XYZ file of C-alpha atoms in Angstrom:
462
model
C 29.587 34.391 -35.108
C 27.730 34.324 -31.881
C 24.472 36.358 -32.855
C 24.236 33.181 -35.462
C 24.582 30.477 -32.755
C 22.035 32.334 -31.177
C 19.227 32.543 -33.600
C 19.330 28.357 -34.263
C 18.849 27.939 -30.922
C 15.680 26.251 -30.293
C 13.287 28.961 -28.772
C 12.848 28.271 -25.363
C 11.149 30.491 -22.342
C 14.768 31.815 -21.537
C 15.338 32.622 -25.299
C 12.156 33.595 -26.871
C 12.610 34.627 -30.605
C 13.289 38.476 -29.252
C 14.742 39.743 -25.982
C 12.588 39.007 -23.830
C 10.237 41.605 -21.707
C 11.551 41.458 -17.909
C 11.271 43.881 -14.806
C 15.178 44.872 -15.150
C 14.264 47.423 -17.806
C 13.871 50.558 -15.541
C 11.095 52.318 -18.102
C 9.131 49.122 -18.837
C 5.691 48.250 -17.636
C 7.231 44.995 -16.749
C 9.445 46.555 -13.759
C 5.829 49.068 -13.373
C 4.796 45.809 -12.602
C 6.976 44.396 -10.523
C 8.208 47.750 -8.563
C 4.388 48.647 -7.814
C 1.397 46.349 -9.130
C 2.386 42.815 -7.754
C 2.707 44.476 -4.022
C -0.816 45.947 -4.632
C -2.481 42.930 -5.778
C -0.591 41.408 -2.972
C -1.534 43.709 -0.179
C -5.770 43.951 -1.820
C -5.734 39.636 -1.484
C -4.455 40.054 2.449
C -6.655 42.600 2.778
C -9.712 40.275 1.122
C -8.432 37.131 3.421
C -8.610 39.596 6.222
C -12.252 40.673 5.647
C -13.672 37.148 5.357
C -11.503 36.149 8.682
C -13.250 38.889 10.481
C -16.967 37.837 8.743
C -16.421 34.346 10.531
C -17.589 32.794 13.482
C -14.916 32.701 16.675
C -15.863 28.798 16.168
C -14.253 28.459 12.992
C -11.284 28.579 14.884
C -9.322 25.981 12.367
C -10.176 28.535 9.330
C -9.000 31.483 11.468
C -6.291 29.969 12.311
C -5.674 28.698 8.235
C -5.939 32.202 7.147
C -3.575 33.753 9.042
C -1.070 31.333 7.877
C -1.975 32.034 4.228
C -1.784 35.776 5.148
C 1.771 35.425 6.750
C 2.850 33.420 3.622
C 1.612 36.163 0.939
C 3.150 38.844 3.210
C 6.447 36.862 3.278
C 5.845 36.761 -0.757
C 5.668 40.296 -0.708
C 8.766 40.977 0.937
C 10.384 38.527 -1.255
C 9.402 40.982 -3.772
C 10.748 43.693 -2.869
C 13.911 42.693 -1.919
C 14.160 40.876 -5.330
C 14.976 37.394 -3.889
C 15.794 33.976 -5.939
C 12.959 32.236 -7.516
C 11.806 29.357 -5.005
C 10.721 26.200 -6.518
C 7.482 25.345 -5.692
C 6.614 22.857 -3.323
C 5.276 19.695 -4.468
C 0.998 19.256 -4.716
C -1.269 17.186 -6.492
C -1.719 19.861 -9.585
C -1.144 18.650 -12.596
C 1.227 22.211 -13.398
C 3.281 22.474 -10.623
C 5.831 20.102 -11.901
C 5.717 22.068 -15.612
C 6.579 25.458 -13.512
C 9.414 23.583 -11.054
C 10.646 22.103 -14.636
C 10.821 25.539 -16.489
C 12.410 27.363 -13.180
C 15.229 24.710 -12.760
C 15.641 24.534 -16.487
C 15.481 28.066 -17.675
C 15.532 30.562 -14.524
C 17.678 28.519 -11.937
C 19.013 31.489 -9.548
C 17.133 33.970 -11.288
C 14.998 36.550 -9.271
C 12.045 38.235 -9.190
C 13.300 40.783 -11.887
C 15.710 39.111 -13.670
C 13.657 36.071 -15.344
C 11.196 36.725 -17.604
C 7.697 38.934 -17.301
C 5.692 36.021 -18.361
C 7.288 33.162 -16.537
C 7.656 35.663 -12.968
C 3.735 36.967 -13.185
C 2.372 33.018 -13.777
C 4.898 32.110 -11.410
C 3.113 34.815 -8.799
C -0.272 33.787 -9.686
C 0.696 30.744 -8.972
C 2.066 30.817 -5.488
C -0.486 33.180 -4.799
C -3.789 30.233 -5.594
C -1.384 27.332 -4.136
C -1.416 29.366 -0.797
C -5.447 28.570 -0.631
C -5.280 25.261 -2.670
C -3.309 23.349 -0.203
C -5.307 24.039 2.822
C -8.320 22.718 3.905
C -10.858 25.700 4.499
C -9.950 28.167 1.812
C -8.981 25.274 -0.998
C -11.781 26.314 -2.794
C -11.724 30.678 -1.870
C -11.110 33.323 -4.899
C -9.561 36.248 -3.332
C -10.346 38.310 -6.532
C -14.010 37.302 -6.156
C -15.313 40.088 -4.216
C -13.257 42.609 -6.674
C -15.432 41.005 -9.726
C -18.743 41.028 -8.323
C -18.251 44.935 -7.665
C -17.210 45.437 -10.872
C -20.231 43.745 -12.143
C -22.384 45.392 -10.322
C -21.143 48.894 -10.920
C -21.686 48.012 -14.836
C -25.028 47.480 -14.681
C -26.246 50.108 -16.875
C -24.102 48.861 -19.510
C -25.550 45.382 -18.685
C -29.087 46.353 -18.981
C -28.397 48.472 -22.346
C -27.125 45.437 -23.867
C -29.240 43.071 -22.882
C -32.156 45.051 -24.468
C -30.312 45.820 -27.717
C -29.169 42.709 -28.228
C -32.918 41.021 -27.817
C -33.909 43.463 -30.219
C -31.590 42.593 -32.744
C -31.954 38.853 -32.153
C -36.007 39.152 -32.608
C -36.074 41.470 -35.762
C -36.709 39.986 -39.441
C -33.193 39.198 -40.874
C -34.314 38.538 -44.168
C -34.722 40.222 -47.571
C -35.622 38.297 -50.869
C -32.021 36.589 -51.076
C -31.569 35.278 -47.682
C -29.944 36.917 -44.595
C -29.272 41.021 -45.013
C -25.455 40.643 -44.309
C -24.838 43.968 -44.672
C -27.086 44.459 -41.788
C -25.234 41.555 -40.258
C -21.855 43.045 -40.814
C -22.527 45.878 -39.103
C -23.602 44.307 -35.973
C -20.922 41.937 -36.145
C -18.355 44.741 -36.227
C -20.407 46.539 -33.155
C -20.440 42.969 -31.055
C -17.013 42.490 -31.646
C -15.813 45.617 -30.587
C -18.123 45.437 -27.047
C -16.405 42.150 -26.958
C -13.053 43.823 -27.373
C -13.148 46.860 -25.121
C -14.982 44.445 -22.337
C -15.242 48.053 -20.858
C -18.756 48.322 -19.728
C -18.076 52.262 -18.196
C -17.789 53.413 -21.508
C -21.507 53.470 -22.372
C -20.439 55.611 -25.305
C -19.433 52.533 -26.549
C -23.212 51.569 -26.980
C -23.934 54.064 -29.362
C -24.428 52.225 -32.731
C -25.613 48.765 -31.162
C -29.606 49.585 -31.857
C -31.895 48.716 -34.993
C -32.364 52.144 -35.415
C -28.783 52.960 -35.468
C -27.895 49.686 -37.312
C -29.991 51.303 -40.313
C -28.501 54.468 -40.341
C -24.841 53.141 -40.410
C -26.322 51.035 -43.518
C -26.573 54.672 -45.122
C -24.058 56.824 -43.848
C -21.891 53.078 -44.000
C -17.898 53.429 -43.369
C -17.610 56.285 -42.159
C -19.197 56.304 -38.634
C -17.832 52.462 -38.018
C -14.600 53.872 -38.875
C -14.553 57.025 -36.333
C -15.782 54.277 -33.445
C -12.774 52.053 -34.662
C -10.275 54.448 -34.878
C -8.135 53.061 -31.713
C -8.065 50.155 -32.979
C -4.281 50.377 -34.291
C -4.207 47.066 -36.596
C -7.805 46.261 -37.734
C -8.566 42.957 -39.216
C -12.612 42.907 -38.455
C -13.480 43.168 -42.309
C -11.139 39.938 -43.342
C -12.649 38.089 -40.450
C -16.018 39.133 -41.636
C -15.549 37.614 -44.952
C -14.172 34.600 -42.722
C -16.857 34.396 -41.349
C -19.431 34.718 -44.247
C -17.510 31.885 -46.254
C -17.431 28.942 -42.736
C -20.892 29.812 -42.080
C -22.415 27.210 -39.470
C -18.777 27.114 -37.937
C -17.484 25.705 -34.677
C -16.190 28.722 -32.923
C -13.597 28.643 -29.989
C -13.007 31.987 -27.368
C -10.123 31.484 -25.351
C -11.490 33.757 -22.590
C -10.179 36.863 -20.361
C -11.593 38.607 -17.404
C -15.006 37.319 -15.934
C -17.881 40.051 -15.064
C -19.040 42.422 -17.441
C -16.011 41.641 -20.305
C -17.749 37.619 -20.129
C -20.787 38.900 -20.343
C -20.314 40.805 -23.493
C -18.224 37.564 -25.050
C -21.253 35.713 -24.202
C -23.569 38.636 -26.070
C -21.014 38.113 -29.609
C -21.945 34.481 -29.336
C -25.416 34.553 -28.643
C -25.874 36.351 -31.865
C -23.353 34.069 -33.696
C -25.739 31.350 -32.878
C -28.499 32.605 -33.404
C -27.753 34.184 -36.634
C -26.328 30.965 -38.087
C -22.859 32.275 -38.532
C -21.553 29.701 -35.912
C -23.289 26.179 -34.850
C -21.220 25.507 -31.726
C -18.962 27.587 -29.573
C -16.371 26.457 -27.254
C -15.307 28.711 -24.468
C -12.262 28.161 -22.542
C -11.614 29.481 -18.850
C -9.012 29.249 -16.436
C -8.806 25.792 -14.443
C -8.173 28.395 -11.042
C -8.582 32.173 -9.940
C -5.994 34.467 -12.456
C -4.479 37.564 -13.014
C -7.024 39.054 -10.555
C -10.036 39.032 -12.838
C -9.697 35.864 -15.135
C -12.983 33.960 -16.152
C -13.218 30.412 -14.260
C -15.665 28.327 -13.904
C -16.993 29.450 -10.866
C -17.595 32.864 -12.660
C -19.286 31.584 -15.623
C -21.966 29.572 -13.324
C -22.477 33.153 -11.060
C -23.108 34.835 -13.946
C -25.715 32.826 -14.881
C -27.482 32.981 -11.532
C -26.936 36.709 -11.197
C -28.857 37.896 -14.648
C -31.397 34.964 -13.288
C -31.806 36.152 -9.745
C -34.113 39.211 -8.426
C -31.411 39.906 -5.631
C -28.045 40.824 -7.298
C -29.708 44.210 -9.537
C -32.439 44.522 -6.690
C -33.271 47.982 -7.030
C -33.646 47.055 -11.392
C -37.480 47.585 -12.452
C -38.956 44.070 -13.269
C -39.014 44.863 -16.625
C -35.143 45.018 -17.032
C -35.063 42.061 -14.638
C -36.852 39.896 -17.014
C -34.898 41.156 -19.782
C -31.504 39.777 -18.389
C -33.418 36.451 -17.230
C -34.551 35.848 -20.866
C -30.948 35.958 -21.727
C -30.007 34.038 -19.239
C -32.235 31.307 -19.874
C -31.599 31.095 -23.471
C -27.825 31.067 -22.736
C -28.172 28.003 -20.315
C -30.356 26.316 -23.734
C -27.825 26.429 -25.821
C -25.174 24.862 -22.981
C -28.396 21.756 -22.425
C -28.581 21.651 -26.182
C -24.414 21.483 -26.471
C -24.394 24.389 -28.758
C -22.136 26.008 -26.053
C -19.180 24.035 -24.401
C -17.668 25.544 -21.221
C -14.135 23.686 -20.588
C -10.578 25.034 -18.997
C -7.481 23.397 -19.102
C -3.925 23.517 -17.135
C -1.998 24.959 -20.119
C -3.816 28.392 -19.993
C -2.491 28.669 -16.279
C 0.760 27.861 -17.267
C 3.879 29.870 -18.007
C 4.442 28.933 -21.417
C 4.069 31.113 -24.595
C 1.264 29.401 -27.101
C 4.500 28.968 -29.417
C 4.311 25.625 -27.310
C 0.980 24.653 -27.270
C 1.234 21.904 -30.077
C 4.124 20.675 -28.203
C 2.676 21.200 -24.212
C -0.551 20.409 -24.712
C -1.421 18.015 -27.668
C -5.106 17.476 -26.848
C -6.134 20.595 -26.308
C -4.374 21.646 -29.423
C -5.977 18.918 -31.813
C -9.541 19.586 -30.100
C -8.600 24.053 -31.637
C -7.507 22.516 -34.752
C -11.254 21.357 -35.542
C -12.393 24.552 -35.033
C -12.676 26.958 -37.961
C -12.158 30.305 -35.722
C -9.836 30.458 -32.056
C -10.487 33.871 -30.721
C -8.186 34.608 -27.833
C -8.953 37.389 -26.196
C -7.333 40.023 -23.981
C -3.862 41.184 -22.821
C -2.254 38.113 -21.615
C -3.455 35.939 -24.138
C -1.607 38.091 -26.892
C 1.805 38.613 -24.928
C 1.420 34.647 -24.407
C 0.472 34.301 -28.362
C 3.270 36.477 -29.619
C 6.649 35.156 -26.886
C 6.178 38.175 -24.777
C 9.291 39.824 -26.182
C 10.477 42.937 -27.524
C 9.127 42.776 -31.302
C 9.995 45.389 -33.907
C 5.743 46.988 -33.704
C 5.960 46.501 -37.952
C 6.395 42.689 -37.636
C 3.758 41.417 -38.815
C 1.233 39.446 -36.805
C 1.634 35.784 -38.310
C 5.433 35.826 -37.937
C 4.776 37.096 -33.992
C 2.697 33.913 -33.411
C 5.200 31.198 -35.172
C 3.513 28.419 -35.161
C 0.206 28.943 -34.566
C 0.043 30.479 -37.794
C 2.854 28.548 -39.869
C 2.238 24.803 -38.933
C 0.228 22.942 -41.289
C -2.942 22.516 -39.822
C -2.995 25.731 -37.230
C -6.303 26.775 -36.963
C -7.554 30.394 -37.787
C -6.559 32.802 -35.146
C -8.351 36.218 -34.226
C -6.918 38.138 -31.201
C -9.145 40.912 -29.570
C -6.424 42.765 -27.601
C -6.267 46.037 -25.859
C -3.221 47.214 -24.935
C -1.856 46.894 -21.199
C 1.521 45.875 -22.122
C 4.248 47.338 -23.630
C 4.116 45.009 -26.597
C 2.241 45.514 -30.247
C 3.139 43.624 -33.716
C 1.555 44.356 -36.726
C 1.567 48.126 -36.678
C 2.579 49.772 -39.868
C 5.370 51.785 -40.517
C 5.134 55.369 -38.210
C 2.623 54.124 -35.965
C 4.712 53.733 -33.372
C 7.051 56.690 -34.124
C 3.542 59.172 -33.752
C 2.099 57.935 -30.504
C 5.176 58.168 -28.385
C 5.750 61.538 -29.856
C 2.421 62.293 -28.072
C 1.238 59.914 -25.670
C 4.155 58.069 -23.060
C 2.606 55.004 -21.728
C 0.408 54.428 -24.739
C 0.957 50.389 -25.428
C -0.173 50.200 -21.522
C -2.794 52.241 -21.216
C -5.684 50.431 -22.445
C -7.044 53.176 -24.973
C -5.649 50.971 -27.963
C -6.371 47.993 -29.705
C -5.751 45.443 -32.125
C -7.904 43.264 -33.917
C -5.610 40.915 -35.858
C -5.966 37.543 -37.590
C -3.976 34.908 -38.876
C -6.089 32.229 -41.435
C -5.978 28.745 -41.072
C -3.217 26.862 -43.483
C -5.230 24.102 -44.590
């Protein structure tokens, strides 16, 4: 009788359509998480606020004095932790979210803890506290601690960066045509290779690179499924080929990327649209950032600009030889075109930030989720954008994708939705049968570990 009463209950962010994923399972990544990671990220902002305390003047004695205060609050944080203390609500500001969060927390999670309420709602929640710290003072309102952390990762991917940007100018300036049009076989290829660089967002794995010339791009035409399918072969639920054909039938289609992690994984997002545009596939893309810094390494738009000015400027890549430096500026430059000639849309909005699944988005957020319905492809990409698309709960692997994301695939009128995921949670749908059963025979830690992937998609109802 009770299991019934508990599957009509309206799914809620206490009682998502599974048990939920929360820090009081001992093996999970979520108490990995909690136990380990959050103190880390933690200690590596104090550490941040610390280093730009000491880099100022002994006259900025207001911002000193403003720092260590935001220091002694994320230490305090810390220890609260640890010692797996209620949930606080959060005090009042002049964000338009904080009321949504003190709303789900008095709602859903009233004397919960750290461990006991949800994953999803306690890591937003963290993030949260973590940017109000900053955002209610008057020095540091406007400070990422995460920054310096992305702008060494950038830099340390610069070969990758470079390799790209020549590849991709390449592919952009040779003769797409044969006597019927565009070569989409040629096309398909490259759209499979873009997609995946777009995935993996993992610029130290040059390997990566390997089929992403003209050169190469013929020779896959001839030796065809086989190599794609050996580069693809983490990819645990594959979809590319039916978003290809997707793709082939919207031509000229507004495209939306709800974006991840700023730096090198931007850049490559950036690379997949480029060509989209200027191969005709898509007329306008949409990308969508986070309204404030995120889960460490989150895209805002603070990022997006520096990106721009970094491929632009001769300082960043200093030691680069001017002919890779013009290389990235020519991107650069025809990037910023097609954002003066509103091909490309930046925008961000509050509901990304917040803690709800995308089950609510038609619901929570009923402009931003008209504004996706026009669009004939949503891409979201990245870890926390799937455990928000899917509830964040503990799915059988084998369910399949489109029941994972309710309504965003069963409401009339849901746009098409692609997710580009790998794997740092311990949470996959869509697998089939035995998938599962193989890799933890071999491999603990594998949904986690960011080896796999899963490319899956969900076509519009209309």
């Amino acid at each position: 009788m009770h299991s019934h009463v508990v599957t009509i209950m309206a799914v809620n962010p206490a009682n998502p359509p599974r048990p939920a994923l929360q820090a009081t399972e001992e093996n999970s990544f979520a108490y990995i998480t909690a136990k380990k990671r959050w103190p880390e990220i933690l200690e590596k902002v104090i550490d941040d606020i610390y280093q730009t305390i000491n880099s100022l003047d002994s006259s900025e004695v207001d911002k000193i004095q403003e720092g260590k205060r935001i220091v002694d609050f994320l230490t305090e944080l810390k220890y609260q932790i640890q010692q797996k203390k209620p949930l606080m609500p959060i005090e009042v500001s002049e964000a338009p979210d904080i009321s949504t969060y003190n709303y789900i927390l008095n709602t859903y999670f009233k004397d919960k803890n750290w461990y006991s309420a949800t994953w999803l709602f306690t890591e937003c929640y963290l993030y949260r506290r973590i940017h109000l710290s900053l955002a209610k003072t008057k020095h540091w309102r406007s400070y990422d601690p995460y920054f310096r952390q992305k702008e060494d990762a950038f830099r340390a991917s610069f070969n990758a960066i470079i390799e790209i940007a020549k590849r991709i100018g390449e592919l952009i300036s040779a003769p797409k045509m044969n006597k019927d049009g565009r070569d989409t076989e040629t096309d398909r290829i490259i759209f499979h290779e873009l997609a995946q660089i777009s995935l993996w967002g993992n610029a130290t794995d040059l390997s990566m690179l390997t089929n992403l010339s003209l050169e190469e791009v013929k020779k896959l035409q001839s030796t065809g499924a086989k190599q794609l399918e050996e580069s693809e072969k983490n990819i645990l639920a594959n979809d590319l080929s039916k978003v290809w054909e997707w793709i082939l039938k919207c031509r000229n289609a507004r495209i939306d990327i709800i974006l991840d992690n700023a730096g090198f994984e931007l850049y490559g997002d950036l690379v997949f649209a480029d060509w989209l545009i200027q191969s005709g596939y898509a007329r306008e893309i949409h990308l969508h950032a986070k309204p404030i810094p995120w889960f460490v390494s989150d895209t805002t738009r603070v990022d997006f600009d520096w990106l721009f000015q970094t491929l632009q400027s001769d300082d960043f890549f200093s030691s680069a030889p001017e002919l890779e430096k013009s290389s990235l500026k020519k991107l650069a430059n025809r990037w910023q075109s097609y954002i003066a000639n509103s091909q490309w849309f930046f925008t961000h909005d509050y509901f990304w930030t917040s803690p709800y699944s995308y089950w609510h988005l038609a619901e929570q957020a009923p402009d931003l989720y008209a504004d996706l319905c026009k669009s004939q492809l949503v891409i979201f990409k990245g870890d926390l954008n799937y455990r928000k698309l899917v509830y964040d709960c503990k799915w059988e692997t084998t369910v399949p994708f489109k029941e994972a994301i309710g309504p965003l695939a069963s409401a009339k009128g849901a746009p098409s939705v692609l997710t580009l995921r790998t794997g740092k949670s311990d949470l996959f749908v869509g697998l089939e049968e035995g998938i599962e059963e193989r890799l933890n025979s071999v491999e603990k830690g594998w949904m986690y570990s960011g080896k796999y992937a899963v490319v899956q998609f969900s076509e519009s109802t209309e």
